[in-house]
Short mmCIF file of C-alpha atoms in Angstrom, two decimals:
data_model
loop_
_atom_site.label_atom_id
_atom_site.label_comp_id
_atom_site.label_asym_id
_atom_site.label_seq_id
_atom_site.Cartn_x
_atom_site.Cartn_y
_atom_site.Cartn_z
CA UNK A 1 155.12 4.09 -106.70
CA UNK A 2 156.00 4.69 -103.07
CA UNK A 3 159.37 5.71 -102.38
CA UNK A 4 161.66 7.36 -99.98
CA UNK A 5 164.38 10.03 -99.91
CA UNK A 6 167.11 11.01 -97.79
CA UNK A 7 168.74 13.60 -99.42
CA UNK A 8 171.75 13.66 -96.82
CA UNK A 9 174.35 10.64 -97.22
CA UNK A 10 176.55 11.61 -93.81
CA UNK A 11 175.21 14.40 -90.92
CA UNK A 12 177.93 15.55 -88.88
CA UNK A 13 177.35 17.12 -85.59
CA UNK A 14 178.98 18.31 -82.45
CA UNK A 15 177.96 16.66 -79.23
CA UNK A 16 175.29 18.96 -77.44
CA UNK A 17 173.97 20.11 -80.43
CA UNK A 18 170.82 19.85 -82.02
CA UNK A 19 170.53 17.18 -84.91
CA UNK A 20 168.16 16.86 -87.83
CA UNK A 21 168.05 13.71 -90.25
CA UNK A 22 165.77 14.40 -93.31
CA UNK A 23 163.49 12.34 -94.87
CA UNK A 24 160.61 13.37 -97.77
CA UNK A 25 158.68 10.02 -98.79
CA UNK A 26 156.06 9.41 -101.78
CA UNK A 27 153.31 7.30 -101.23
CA UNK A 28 149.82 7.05 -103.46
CA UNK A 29 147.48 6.60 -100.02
CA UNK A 30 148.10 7.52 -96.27
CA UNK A 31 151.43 7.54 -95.63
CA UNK A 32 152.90 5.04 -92.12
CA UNK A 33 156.47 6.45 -91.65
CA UNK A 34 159.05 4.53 -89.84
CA UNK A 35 162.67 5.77 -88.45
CA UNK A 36 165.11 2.72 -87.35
CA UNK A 37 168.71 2.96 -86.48
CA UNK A 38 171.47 0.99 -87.55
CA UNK A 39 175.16 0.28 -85.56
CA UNK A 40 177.92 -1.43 -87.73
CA UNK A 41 177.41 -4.91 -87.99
CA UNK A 42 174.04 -5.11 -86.34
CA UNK A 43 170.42 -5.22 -87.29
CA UNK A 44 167.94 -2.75 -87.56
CA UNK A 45 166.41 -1.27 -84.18
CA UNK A 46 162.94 0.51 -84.14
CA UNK A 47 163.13 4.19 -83.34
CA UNK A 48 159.55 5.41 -83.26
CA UNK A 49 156.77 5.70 -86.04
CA UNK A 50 153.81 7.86 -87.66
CA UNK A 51 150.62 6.16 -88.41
CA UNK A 52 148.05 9.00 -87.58
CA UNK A 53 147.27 11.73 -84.66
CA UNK A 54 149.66 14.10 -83.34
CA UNK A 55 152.21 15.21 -85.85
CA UNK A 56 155.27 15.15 -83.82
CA UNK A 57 156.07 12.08 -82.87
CA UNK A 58 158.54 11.08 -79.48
CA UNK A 59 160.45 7.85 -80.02
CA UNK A 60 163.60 5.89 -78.12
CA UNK A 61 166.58 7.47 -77.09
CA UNK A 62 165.41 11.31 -77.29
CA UNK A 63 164.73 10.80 -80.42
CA UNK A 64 161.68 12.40 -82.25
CA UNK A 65 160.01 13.28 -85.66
CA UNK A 66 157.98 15.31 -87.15
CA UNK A 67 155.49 14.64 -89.86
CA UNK A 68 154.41 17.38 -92.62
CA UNK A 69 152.15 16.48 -94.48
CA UNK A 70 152.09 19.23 -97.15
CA UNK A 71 155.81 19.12 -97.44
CA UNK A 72 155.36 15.77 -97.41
CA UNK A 73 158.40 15.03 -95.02
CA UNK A 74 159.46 13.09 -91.88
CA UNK A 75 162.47 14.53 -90.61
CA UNK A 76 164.29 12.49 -87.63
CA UNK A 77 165.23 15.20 -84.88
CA UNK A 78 167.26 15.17 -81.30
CA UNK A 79 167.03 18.40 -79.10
CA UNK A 80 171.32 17.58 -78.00
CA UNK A 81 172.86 14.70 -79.89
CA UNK A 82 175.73 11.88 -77.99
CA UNK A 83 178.51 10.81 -79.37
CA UNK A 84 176.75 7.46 -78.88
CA UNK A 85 174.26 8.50 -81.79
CA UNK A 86 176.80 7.74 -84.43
CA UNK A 87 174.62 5.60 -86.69
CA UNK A 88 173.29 4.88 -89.94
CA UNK A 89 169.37 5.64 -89.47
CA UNK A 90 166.86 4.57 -92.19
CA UNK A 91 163.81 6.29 -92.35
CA UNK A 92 160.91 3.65 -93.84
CA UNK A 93 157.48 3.88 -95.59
CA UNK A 94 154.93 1.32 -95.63
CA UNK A 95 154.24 -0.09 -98.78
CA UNK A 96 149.93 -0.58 -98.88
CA UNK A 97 150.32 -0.85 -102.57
CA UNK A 98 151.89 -4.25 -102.14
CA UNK A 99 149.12 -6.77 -101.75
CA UNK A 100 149.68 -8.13 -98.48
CA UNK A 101 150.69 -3.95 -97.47
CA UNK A 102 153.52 -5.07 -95.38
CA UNK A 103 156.37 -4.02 -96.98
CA UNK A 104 158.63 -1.41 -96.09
CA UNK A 105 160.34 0.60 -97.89
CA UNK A 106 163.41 2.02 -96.49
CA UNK A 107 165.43 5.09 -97.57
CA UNK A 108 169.23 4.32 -98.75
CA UNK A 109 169.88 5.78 -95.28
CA UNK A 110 171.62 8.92 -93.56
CA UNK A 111 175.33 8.24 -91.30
CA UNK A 112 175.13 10.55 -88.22
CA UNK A 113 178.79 11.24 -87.11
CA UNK A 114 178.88 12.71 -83.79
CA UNK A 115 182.08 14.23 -82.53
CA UNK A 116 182.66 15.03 -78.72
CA UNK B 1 164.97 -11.40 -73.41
CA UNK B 2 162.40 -11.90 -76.53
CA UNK B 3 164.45 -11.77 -79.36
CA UNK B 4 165.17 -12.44 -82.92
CA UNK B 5 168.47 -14.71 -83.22
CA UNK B 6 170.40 -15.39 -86.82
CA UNK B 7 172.86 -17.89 -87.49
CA UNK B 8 175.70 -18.05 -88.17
CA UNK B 9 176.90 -13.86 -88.22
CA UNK B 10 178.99 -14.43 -90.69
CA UNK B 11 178.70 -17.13 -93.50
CA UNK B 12 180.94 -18.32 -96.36
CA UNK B 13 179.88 -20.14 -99.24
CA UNK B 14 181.27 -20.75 -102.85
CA UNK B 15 180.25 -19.92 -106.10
CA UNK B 16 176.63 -21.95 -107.07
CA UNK B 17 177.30 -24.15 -103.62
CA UNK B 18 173.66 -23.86 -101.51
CA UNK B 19 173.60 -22.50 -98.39
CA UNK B 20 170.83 -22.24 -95.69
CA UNK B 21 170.42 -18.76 -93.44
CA UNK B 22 168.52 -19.12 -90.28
CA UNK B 23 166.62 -17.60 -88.11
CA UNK B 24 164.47 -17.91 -84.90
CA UNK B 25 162.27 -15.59 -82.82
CA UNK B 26 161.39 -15.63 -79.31
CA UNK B 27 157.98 -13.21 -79.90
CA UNK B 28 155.85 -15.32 -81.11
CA UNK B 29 155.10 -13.32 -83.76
CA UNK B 30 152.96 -14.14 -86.68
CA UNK B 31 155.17 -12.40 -89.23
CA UNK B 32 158.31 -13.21 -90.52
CA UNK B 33 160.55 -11.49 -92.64
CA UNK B 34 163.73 -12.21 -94.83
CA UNK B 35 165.53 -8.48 -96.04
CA UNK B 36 168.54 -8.57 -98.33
CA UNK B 37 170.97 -5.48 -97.53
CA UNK B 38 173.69 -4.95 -100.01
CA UNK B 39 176.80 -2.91 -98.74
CA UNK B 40 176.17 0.70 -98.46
CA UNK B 41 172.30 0.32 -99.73
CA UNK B 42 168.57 -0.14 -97.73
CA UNK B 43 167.42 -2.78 -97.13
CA UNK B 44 165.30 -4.79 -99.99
CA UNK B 45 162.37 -7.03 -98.72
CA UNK B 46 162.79 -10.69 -100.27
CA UNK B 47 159.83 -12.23 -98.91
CA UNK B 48 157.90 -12.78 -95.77
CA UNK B 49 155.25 -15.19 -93.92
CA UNK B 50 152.29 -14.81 -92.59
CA UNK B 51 152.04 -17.99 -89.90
CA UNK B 52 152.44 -20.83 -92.73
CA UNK B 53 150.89 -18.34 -95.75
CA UNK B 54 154.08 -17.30 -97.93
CA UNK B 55 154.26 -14.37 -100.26
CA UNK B 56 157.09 -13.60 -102.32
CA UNK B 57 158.17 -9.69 -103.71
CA UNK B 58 157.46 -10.01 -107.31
CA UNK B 59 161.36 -8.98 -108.20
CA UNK B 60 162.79 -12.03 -105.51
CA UNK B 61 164.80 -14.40 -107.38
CA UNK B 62 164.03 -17.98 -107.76
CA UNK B 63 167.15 -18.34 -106.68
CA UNK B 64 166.02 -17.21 -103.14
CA UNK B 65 163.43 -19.78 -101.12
CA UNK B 66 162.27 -19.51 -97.95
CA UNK B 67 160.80 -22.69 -95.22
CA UNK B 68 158.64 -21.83 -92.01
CA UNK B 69 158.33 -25.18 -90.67
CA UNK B 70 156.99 -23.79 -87.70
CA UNK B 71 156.43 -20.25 -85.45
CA UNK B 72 159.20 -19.49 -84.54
CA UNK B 73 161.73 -20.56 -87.00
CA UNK B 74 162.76 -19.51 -90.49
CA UNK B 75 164.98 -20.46 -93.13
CA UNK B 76 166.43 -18.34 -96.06
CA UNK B 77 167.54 -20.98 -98.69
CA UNK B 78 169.83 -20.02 -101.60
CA UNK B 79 169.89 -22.25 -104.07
CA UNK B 80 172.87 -21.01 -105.97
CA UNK B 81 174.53 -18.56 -105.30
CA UNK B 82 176.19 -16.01 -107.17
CA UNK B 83 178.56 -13.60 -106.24
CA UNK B 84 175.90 -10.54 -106.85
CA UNK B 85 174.09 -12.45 -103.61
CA UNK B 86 177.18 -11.43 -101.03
CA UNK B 87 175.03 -8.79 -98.66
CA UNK B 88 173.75 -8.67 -95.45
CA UNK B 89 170.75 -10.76 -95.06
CA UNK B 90 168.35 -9.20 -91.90
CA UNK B 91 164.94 -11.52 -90.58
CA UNK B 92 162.61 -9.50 -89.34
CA UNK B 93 159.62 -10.64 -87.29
CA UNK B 94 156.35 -8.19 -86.56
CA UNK B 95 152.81 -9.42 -84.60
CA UNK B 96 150.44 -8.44 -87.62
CA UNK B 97 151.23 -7.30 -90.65
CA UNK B 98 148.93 -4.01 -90.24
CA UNK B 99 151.61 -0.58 -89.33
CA UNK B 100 150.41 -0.43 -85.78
CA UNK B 101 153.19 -2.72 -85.14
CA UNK B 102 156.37 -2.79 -85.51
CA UNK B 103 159.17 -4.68 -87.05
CA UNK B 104 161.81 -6.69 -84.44
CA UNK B 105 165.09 -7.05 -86.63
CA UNK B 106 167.69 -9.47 -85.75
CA UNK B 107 171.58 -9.07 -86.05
CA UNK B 108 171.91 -10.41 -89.32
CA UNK B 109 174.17 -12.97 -91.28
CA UNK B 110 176.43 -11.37 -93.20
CA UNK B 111 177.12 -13.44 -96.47
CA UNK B 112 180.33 -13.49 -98.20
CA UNK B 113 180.68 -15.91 -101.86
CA UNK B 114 183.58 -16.73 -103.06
#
């Protein structure tokens, strides 16, 4: 079964800092990995996304990830978080076992509190 | 601006009284998605369409329906509902279905049964 973790319920960081948001995923096939960002009361907004090449990926908002394949992870990283980062992010895993292989799969998701 | 737009934000319906979600997308996409996101959990994939083709997630209610009377609208019907249904209910619209592209989310209706 695919699934996804996010081990961390809350990250808190201080503005100008570096920020990591973890994510390990398990998927039977090649894995597409999805990060997407969500402010209260809104919908989801696409971050960036792994399908194949380079494994560090560069996404919206100075936001990138990084996929390892043999630790089987995607963590969500940004080099000096903004208070404006306070979020709930969901990282996501496409489900090819489901028969039309659209699904996603999203991780319970991470809040990022970022104090100035 | 393209855009995915849900009405109303905020809905309130009673105990086993239907209600209709709805939502439209500028894109022109081919897929359409209906999400169900209960408070405080990810997001759970109800169903989606492909143009007119409709496929359901094998644990969806039958409580849950879904119309796509044409591109660019789409309706989340519940028949009746319970007050396990209250959640936030996202649409979701992508141009294919392969991972190449994304999904667009919209704002969401938040549901509240009383």
């Amino acid at each position: 079964a695919q699934s996804v973790a996010q081990p961390e319920d809350q990250v808190n960081v201080a503005e100008g800092n570096p920020l990591t948001v973890k994510c390990t995923y398990s998927v039977s096939g090649n894995p597409y990995l999805f990060w997407y960002v969500q402010y209260p009361n809104r919908g989801l907004q696409f971050l960036l996304k792994y399908i194949t090449g380079d494994n560090l990926v560069k996404g919206s908002y100075g936001f990138e990830a990084e996929f390892n394949k043999s630790q089987t992870s995607f963590h969500l990283k940004k080099p000096s978080a903004l208070v404006s980062d306070s979020a709930l992010y969901f990282c996501a895993v496409r489900d090819t076992s489901n028969q039309a292989g659209t699904a996603l799969i999203f991780g319970k998701g991470t809040t990022l509190s970022v104090s100035s | 601006d393209a855009m995915v737009i849900q009405n109303p934000r905020y809905q309130v319906t009673q105990f086993g009284k239907p209600v209709t979600l709805s939502c439209s997308q500028t894109l022109n996409h081919n897929v359409m998605y209906w999400y169900q996101q209960k408070s405080s959990q990810a997001p759970k994939l109800l169903f989606h369409y492909y143009d007119k083709d409709f496929n359901n997630e094998a644990d969806t209610p039958d409580n849950f329906q879904s119309r796509r009377p044409n591109t660019s609208f789409c309706f989340l019907d519940i028949r009746s509902p319970g007050l396990g249904d209250a959640a936030m209910y996202l649409c979701a619209t992508s141009r294919e279905m392969s991972p190449l592209y994304e999904q667009y989310f919209g704002p969401g209706t938040r549901l509240t049964v009383t």
